[in-house]
PDB file of C-alpha atoms in Angstrom:
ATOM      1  CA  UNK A 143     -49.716  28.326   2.020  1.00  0.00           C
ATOM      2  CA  UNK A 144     -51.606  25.331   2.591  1.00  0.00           C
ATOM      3  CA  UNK A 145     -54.776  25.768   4.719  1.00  0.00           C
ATOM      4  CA  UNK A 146     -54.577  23.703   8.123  1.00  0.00           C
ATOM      5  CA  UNK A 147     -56.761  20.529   8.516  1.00  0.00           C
ATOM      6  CA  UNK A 148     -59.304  20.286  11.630  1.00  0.00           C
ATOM      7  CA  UNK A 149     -57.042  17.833  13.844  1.00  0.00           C
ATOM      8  CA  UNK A 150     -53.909  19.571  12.674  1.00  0.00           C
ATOM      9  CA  UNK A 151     -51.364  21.447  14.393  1.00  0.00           C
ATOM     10  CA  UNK A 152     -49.271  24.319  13.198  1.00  0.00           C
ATOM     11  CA  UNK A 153     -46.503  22.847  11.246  1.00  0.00           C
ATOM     12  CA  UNK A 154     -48.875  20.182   9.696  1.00  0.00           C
ATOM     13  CA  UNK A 155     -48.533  17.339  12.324  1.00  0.00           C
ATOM     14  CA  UNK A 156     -51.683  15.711  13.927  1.00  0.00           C
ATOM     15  CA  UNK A 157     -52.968  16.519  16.984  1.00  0.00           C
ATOM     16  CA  UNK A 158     -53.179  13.123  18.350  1.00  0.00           C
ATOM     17  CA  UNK A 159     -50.899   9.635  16.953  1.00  0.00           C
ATOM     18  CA  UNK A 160     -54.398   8.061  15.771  1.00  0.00           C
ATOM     19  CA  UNK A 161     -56.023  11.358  14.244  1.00  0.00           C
ATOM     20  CA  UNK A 162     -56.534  11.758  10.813  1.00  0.00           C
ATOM     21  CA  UNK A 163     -56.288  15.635   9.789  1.00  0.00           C
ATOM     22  CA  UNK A 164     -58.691  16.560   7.299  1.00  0.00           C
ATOM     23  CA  UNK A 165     -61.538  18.973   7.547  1.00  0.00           C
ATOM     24  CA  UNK A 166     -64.519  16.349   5.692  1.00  0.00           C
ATOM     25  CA  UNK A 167     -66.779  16.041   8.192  1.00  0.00           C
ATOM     26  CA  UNK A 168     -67.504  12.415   8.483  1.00  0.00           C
ATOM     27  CA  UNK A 169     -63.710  12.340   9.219  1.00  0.00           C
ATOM     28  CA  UNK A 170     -64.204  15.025  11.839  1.00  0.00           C
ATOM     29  CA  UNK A 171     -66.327  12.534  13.597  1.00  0.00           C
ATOM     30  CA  UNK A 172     -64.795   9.452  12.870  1.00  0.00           C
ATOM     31  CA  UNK A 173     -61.497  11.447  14.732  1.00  0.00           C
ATOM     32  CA  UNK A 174     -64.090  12.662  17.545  1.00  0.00           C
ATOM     33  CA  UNK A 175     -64.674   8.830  18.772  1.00  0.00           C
ATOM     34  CA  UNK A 176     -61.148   8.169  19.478  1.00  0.00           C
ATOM     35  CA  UNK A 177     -61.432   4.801  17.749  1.00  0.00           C
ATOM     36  CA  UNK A 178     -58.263   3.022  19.004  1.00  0.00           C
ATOM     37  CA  UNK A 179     -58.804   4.174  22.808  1.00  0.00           C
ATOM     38  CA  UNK A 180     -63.011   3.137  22.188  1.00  0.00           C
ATOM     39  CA  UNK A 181     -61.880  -0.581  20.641  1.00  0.00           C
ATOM     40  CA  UNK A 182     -59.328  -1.314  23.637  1.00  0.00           C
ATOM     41  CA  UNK A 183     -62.306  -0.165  26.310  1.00  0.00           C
ATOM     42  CA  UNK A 184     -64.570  -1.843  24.815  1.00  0.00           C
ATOM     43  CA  UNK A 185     -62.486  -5.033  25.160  1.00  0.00           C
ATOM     44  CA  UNK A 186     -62.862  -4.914  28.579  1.00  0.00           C
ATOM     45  CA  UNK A 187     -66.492  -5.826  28.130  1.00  0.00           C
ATOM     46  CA  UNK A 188     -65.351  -9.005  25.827  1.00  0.00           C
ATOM     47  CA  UNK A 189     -62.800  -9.974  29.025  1.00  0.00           C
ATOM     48  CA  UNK A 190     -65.917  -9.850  31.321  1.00  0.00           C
ATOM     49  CA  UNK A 191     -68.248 -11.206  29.357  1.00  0.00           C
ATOM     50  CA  UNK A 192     -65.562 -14.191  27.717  1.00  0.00           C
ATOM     51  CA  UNK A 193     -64.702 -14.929  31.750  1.00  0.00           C
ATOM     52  CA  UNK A 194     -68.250 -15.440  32.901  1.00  0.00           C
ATOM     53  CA  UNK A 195     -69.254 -19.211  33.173  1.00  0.00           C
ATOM     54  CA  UNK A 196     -71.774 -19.041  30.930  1.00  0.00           C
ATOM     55  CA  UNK A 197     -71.029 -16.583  27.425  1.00  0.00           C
ATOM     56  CA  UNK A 198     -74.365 -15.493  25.638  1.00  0.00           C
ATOM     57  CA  UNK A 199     -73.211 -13.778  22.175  1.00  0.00           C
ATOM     58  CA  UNK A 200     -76.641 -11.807  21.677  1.00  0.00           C
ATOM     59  CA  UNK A 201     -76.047 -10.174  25.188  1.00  0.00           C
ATOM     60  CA  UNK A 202     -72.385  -9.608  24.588  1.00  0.00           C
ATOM     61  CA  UNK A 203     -73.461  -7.872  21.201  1.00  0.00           C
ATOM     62  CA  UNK A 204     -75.879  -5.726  22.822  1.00  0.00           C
ATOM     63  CA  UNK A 205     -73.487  -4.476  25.324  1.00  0.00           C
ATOM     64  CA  UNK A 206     -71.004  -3.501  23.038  1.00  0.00           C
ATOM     65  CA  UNK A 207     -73.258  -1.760  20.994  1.00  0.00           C
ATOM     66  CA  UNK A 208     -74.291   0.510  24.443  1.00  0.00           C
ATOM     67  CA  UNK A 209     -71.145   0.451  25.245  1.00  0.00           C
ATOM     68  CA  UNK A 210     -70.425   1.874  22.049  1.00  0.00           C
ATOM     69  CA  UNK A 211     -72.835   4.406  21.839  1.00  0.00           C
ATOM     70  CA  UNK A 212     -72.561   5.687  25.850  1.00  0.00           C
ATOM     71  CA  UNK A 213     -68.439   5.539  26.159  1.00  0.00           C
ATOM     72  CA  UNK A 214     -67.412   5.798  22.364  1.00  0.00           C
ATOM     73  CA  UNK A 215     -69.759   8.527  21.108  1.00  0.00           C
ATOM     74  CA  UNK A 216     -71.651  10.233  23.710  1.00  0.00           C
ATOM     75  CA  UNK A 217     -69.145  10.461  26.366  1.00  0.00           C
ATOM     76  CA  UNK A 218     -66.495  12.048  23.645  1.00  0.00           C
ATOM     77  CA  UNK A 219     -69.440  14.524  22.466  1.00  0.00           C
ATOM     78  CA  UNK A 220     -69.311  15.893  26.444  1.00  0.00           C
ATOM     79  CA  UNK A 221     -65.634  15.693  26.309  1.00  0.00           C
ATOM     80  CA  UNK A 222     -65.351  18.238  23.363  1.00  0.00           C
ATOM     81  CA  UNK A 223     -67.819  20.206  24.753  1.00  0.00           C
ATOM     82  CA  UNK A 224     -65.503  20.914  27.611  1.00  0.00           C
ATOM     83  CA  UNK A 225     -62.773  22.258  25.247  1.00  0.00           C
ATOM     84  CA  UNK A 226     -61.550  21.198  21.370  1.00  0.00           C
ATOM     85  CA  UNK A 227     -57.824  20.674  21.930  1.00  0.00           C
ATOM     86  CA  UNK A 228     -57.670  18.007  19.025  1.00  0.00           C
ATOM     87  CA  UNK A 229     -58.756  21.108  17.047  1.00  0.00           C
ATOM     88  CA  UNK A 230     -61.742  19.130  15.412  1.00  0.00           C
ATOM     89  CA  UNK A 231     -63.424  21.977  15.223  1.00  0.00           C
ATOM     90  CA  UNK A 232     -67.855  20.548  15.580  1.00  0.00           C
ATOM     91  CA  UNK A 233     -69.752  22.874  16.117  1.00  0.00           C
ATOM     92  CA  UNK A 234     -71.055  22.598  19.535  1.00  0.00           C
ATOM     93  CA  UNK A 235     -75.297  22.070  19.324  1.00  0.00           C
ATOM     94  CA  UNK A 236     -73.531  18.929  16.539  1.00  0.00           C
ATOM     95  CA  UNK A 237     -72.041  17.810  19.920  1.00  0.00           C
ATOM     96  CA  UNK A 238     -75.073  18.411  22.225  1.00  0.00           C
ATOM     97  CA  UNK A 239     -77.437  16.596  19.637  1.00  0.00           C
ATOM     98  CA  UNK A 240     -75.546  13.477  18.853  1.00  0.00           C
ATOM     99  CA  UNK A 241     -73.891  13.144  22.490  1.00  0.00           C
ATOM    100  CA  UNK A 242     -77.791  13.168  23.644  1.00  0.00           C
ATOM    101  CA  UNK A 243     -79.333  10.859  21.001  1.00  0.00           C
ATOM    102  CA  UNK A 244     -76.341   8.432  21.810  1.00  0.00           C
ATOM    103  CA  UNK A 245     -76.672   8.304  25.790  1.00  0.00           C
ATOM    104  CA  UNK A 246     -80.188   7.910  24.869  1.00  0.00           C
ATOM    105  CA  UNK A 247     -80.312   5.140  22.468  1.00  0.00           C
ATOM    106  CA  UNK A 248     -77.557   3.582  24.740  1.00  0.00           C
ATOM    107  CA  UNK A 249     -80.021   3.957  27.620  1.00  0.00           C
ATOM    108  CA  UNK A 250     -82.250   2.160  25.254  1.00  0.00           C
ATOM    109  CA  UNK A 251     -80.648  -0.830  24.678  1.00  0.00           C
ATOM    110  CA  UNK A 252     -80.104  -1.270  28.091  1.00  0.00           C
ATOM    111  CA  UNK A 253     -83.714  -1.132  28.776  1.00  0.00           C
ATOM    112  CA  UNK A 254     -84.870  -3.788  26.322  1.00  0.00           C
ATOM    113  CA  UNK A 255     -82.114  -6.323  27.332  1.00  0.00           C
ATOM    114  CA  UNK A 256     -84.026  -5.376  31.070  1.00  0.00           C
ATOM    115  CA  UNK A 257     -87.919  -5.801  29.329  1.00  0.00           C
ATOM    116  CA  UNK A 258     -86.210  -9.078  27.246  1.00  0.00           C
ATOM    117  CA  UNK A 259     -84.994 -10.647  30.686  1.00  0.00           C
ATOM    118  CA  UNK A 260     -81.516 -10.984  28.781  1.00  0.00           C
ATOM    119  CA  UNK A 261     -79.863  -9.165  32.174  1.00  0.00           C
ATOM    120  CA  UNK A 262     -81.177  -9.874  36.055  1.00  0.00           C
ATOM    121  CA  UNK A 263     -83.591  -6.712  36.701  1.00  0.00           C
ATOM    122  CA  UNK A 264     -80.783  -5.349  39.512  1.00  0.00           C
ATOM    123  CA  UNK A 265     -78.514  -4.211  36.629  1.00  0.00           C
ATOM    124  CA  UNK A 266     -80.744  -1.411  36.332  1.00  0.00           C
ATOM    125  CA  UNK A 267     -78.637   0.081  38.641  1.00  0.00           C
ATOM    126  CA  UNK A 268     -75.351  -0.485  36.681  1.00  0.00           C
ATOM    127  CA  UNK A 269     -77.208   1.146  33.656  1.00  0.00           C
ATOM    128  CA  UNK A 270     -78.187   4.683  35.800  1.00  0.00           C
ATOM    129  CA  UNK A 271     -74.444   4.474  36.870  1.00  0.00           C
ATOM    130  CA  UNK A 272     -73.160   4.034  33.474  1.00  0.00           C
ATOM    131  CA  UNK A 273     -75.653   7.322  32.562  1.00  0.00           C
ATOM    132  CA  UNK A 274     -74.114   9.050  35.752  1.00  0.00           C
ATOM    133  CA  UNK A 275     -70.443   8.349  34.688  1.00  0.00           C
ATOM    134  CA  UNK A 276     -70.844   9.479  30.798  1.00  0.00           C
ATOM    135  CA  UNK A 277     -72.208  12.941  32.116  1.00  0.00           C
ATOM    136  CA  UNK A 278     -70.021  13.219  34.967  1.00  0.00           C
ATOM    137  CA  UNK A 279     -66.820  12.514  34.188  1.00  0.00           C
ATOM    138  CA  UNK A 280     -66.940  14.285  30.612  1.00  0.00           C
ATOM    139  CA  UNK A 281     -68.112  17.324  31.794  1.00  0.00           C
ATOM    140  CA  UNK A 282     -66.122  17.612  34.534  1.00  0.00           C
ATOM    141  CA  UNK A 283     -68.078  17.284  37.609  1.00  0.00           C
ATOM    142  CA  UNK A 284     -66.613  18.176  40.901  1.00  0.00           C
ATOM    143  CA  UNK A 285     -64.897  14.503  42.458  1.00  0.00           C
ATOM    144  CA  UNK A 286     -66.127  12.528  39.023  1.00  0.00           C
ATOM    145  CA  UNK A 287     -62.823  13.444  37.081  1.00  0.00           C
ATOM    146  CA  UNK A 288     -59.095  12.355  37.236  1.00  0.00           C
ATOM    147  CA  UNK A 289     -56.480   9.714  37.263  1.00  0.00           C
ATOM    148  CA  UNK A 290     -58.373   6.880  39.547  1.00  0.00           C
ATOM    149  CA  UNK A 291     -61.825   8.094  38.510  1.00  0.00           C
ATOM    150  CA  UNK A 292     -60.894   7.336  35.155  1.00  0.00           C
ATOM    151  CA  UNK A 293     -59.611   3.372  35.864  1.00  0.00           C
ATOM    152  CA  UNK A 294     -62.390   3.063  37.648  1.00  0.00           C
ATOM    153  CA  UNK A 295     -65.161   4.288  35.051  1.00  0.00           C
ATOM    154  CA  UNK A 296     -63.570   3.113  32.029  1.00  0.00           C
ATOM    155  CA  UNK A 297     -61.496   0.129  32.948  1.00  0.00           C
ATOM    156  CA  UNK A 298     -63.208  -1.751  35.979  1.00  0.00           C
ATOM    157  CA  UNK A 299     -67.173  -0.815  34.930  1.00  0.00           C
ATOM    158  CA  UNK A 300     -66.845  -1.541  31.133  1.00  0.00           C
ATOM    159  CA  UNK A 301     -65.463  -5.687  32.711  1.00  0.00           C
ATOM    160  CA  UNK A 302     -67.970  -5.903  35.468  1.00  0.00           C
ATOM    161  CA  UNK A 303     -70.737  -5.147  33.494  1.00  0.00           C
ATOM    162  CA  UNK A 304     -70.000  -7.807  30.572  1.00  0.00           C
ATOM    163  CA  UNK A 305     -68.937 -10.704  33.660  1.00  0.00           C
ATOM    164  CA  UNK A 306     -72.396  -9.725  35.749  1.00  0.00           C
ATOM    165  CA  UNK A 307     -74.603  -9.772  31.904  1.00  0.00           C
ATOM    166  CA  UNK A 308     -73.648 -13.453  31.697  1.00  0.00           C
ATOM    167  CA  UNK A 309     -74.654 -13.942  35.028  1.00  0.00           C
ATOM    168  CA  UNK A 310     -71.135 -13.798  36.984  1.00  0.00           C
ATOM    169  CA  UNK A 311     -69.991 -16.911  39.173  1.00  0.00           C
ATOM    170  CA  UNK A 312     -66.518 -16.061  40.852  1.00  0.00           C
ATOM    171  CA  UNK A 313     -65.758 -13.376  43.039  1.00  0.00           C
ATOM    172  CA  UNK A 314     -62.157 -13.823  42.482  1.00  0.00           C
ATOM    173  CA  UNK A 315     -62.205 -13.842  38.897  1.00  0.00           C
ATOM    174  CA  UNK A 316     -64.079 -10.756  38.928  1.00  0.00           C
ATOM    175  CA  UNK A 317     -61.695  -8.974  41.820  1.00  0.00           C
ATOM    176  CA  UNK A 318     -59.248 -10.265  39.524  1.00  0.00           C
ATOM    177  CA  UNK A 319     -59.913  -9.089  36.346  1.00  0.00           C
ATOM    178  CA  UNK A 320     -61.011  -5.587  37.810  1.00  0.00           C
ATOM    179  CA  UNK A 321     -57.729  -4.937  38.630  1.00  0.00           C
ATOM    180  CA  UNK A 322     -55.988  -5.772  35.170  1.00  0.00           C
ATOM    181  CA  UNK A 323     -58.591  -3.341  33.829  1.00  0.00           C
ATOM    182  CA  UNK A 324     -58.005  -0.827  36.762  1.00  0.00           C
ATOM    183  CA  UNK A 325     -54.201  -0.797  36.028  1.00  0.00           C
ATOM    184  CA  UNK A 326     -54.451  -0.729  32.603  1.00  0.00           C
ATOM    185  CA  UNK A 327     -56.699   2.036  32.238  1.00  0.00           C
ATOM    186  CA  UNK A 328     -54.396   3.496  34.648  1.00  0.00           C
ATOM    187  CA  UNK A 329     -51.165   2.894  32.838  1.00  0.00           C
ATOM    188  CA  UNK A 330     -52.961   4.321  29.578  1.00  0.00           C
ATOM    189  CA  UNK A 331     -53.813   7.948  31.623  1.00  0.00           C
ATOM    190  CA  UNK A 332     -50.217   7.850  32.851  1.00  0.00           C
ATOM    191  CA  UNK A 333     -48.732   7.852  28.942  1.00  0.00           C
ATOM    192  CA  UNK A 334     -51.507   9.707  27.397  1.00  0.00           C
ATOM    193  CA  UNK A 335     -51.286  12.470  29.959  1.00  0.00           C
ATOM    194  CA  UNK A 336     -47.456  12.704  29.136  1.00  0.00           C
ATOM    195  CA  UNK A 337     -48.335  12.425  25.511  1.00  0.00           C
ATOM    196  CA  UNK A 338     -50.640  15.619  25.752  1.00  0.00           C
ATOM    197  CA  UNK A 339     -47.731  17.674  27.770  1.00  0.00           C
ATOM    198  CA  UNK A 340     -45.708  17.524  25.445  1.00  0.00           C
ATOM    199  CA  UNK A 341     -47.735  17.987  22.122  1.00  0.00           C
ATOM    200  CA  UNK A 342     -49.994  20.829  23.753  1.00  0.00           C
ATOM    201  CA  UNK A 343     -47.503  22.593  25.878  1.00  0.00           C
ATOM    202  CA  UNK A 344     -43.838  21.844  25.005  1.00  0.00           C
ATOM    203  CA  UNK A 345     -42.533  24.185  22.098  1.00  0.00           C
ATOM    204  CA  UNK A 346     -39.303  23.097  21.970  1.00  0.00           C
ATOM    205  CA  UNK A 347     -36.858  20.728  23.829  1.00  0.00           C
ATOM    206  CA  UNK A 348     -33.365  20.213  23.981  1.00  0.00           C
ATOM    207  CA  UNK A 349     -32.197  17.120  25.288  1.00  0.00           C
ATOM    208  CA  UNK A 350     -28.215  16.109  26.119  1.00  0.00           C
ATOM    209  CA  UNK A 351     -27.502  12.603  26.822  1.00  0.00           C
ATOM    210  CA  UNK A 352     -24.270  11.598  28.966  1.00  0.00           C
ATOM    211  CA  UNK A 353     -23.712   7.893  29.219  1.00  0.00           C
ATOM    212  CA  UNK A 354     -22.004   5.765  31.682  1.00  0.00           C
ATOM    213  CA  UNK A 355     -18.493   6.004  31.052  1.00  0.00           C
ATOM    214  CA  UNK A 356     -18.553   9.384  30.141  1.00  0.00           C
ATOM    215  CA  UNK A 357     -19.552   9.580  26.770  1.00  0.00           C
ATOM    216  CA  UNK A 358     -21.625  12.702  25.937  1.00  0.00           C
ATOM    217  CA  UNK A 359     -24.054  12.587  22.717  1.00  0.00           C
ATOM    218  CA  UNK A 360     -25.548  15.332  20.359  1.00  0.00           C
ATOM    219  CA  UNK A 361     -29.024  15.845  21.539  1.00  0.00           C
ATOM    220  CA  UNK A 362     -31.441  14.145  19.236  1.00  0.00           C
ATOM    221  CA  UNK A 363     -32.724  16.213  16.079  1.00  0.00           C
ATOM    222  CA  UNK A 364     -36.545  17.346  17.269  1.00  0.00           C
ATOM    223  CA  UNK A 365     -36.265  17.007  21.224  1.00  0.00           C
ATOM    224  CA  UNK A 366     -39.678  16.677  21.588  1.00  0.00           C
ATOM    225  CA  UNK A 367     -40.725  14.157  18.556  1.00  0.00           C
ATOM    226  CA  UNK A 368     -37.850  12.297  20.533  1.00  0.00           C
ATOM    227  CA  UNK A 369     -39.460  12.361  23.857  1.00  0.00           C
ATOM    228  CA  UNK A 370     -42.601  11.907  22.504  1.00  0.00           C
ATOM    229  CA  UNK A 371     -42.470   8.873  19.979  1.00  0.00           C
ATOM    230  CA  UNK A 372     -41.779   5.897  22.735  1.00  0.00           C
ATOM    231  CA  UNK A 373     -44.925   7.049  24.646  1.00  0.00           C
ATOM    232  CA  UNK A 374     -46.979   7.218  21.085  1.00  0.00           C
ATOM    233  CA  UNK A 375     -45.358   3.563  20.383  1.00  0.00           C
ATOM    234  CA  UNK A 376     -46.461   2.198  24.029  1.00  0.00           C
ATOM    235  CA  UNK A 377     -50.047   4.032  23.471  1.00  0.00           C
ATOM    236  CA  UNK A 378     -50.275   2.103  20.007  1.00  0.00           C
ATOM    237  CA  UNK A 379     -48.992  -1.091  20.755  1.00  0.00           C
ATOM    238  CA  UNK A 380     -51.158  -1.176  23.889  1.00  0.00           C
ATOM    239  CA  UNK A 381     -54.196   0.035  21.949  1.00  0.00           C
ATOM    240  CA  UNK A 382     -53.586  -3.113  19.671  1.00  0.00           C
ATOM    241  CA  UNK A 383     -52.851  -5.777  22.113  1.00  0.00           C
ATOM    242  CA  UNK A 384     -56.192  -5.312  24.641  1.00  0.00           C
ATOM    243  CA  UNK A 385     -58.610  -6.409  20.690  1.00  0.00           C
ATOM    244  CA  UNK A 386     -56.183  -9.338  19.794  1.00  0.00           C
ATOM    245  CA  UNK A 387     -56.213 -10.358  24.243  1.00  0.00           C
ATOM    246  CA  UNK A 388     -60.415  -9.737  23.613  1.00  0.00           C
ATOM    247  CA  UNK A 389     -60.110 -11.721  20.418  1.00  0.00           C
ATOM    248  CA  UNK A 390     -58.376 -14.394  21.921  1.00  0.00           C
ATOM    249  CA  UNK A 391     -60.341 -15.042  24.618  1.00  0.00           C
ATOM    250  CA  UNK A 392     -63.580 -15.111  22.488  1.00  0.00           C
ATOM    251  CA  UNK A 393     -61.611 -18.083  20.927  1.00  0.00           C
ATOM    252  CA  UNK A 394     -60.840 -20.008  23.756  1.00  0.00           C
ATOM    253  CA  UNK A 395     -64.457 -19.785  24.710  1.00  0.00           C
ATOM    254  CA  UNK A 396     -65.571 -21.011  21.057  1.00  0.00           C
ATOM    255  CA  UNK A 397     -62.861 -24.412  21.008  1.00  0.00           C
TER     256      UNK A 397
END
């Protein structure tokens, strides 16, 4: 019998439509970041920033490199530190250690776009709320975690920070484009919470269809692969289309 992969479920399928199973531990990392889920919220920085009147690549670059390091790797440290149900299986002072050095040397770059004048000195704020969020929504913190919380923190802040870097201009664009990002982020908790049902809690379903006119069909082979493949298809597709919108707009600006 073949010895289960970290990111591996009983019966050999991954934990997650994006996870690779394997138990190298590079891989084990790479899984940890969520990469598809990190790329499309870190387009929402590239919207802001490719919306703003005026686009500065060096300051866009730095704040997807924060971004990066604060939302992609520390903030999915915390996360597993609150429980390990992609099975990745780090061992927990890995997490503490590289969560920390991450939220710090995001914290960093923050501060020398700040000492650089790059970014007004007001952002500061924006920069202790983006420390705030990382530790308080991924570990849980009483109010800091849920449905809206998680629209707000990860869809609306990630776009108002990259539109206010290049200096803002419209209030309406920004209202605007908070709201795709809000809704969005929204629409991606709403299939990924369905998504984790039914891989982490549904053993077995059996599913009859009866069609208009009458017609009654065999229930599909696997109810829940069935159930759960559309809502793995939307998560994909969507996690594709948010880098080639990003990418898009980054070539509009450019023409």
């Amino acid at each position: 019998m073949s010895e289960e992969k970290a990111g591996q479920r009983a019966g050999g399928a991954a934990t997650a439509w994006y996870i690779i199973p394997s138990n190298n531990y590079l891989a084990r990392w790479v899984n940890t970041i969520h990469l598809p889920y990190t790329v499309w919220h870190l387009s929402y920085v590239v919207f802001g920033a490719a919306l703003a009147p005026a686009l500065r690549w060096d300051v866009l670059g730095w704040a997807l490199l924060a971004f990066f390091l604060g939302m992609g790797v520390a903030a999915h440290c915390f996360d597993l530190m609150m429980g390990d149900p992609l099975a990745l299986r780090l061992p927990r002072r890995h997490l503490v250690l590289v969560g920390a050095i991450s939220l710090f040397l995001a914290a960093n770059v923050g501060a020398a776009n700040l000492y650089w004048g790059n970014v007004p000195g007001w952002m500061s704020w924006l920069m202790l709320a983006g420390l705030l969020i990382v530790v308080g929504y991924n570990l849980e913190i009483r109010g800091m975690h849920g449905d809206a919380q998680f629209a707000l923190f990860w869809g609306v802040f990630p776009f108002v920070v990259g539109y206010l870097a290049m200096g803002g201009g419209s209030p309406l664009i920004l209202v605007l484009g908070a709201a795709y990002c809000f809704l969005t982020s929204w629409a991606q908790r709403v299939l990924s919470t369905r998504a984790r049902y039914l891989r982490r809690k549904v053993r077995h379903a059996i599913v009859w269809l009866s069609e208009r006119g009458g017609l009654t069909l065999e229930p599909p082979a696997g109810g829940v692969p069935w159930l759960l493949k559309p809502v793995d298809q939307a998560l994909m597709l969507l996690s594709f289309a948010m880098p080639v919108l990003a990418a898009t707009l980054l070539l509009w600006r450019t023409i």
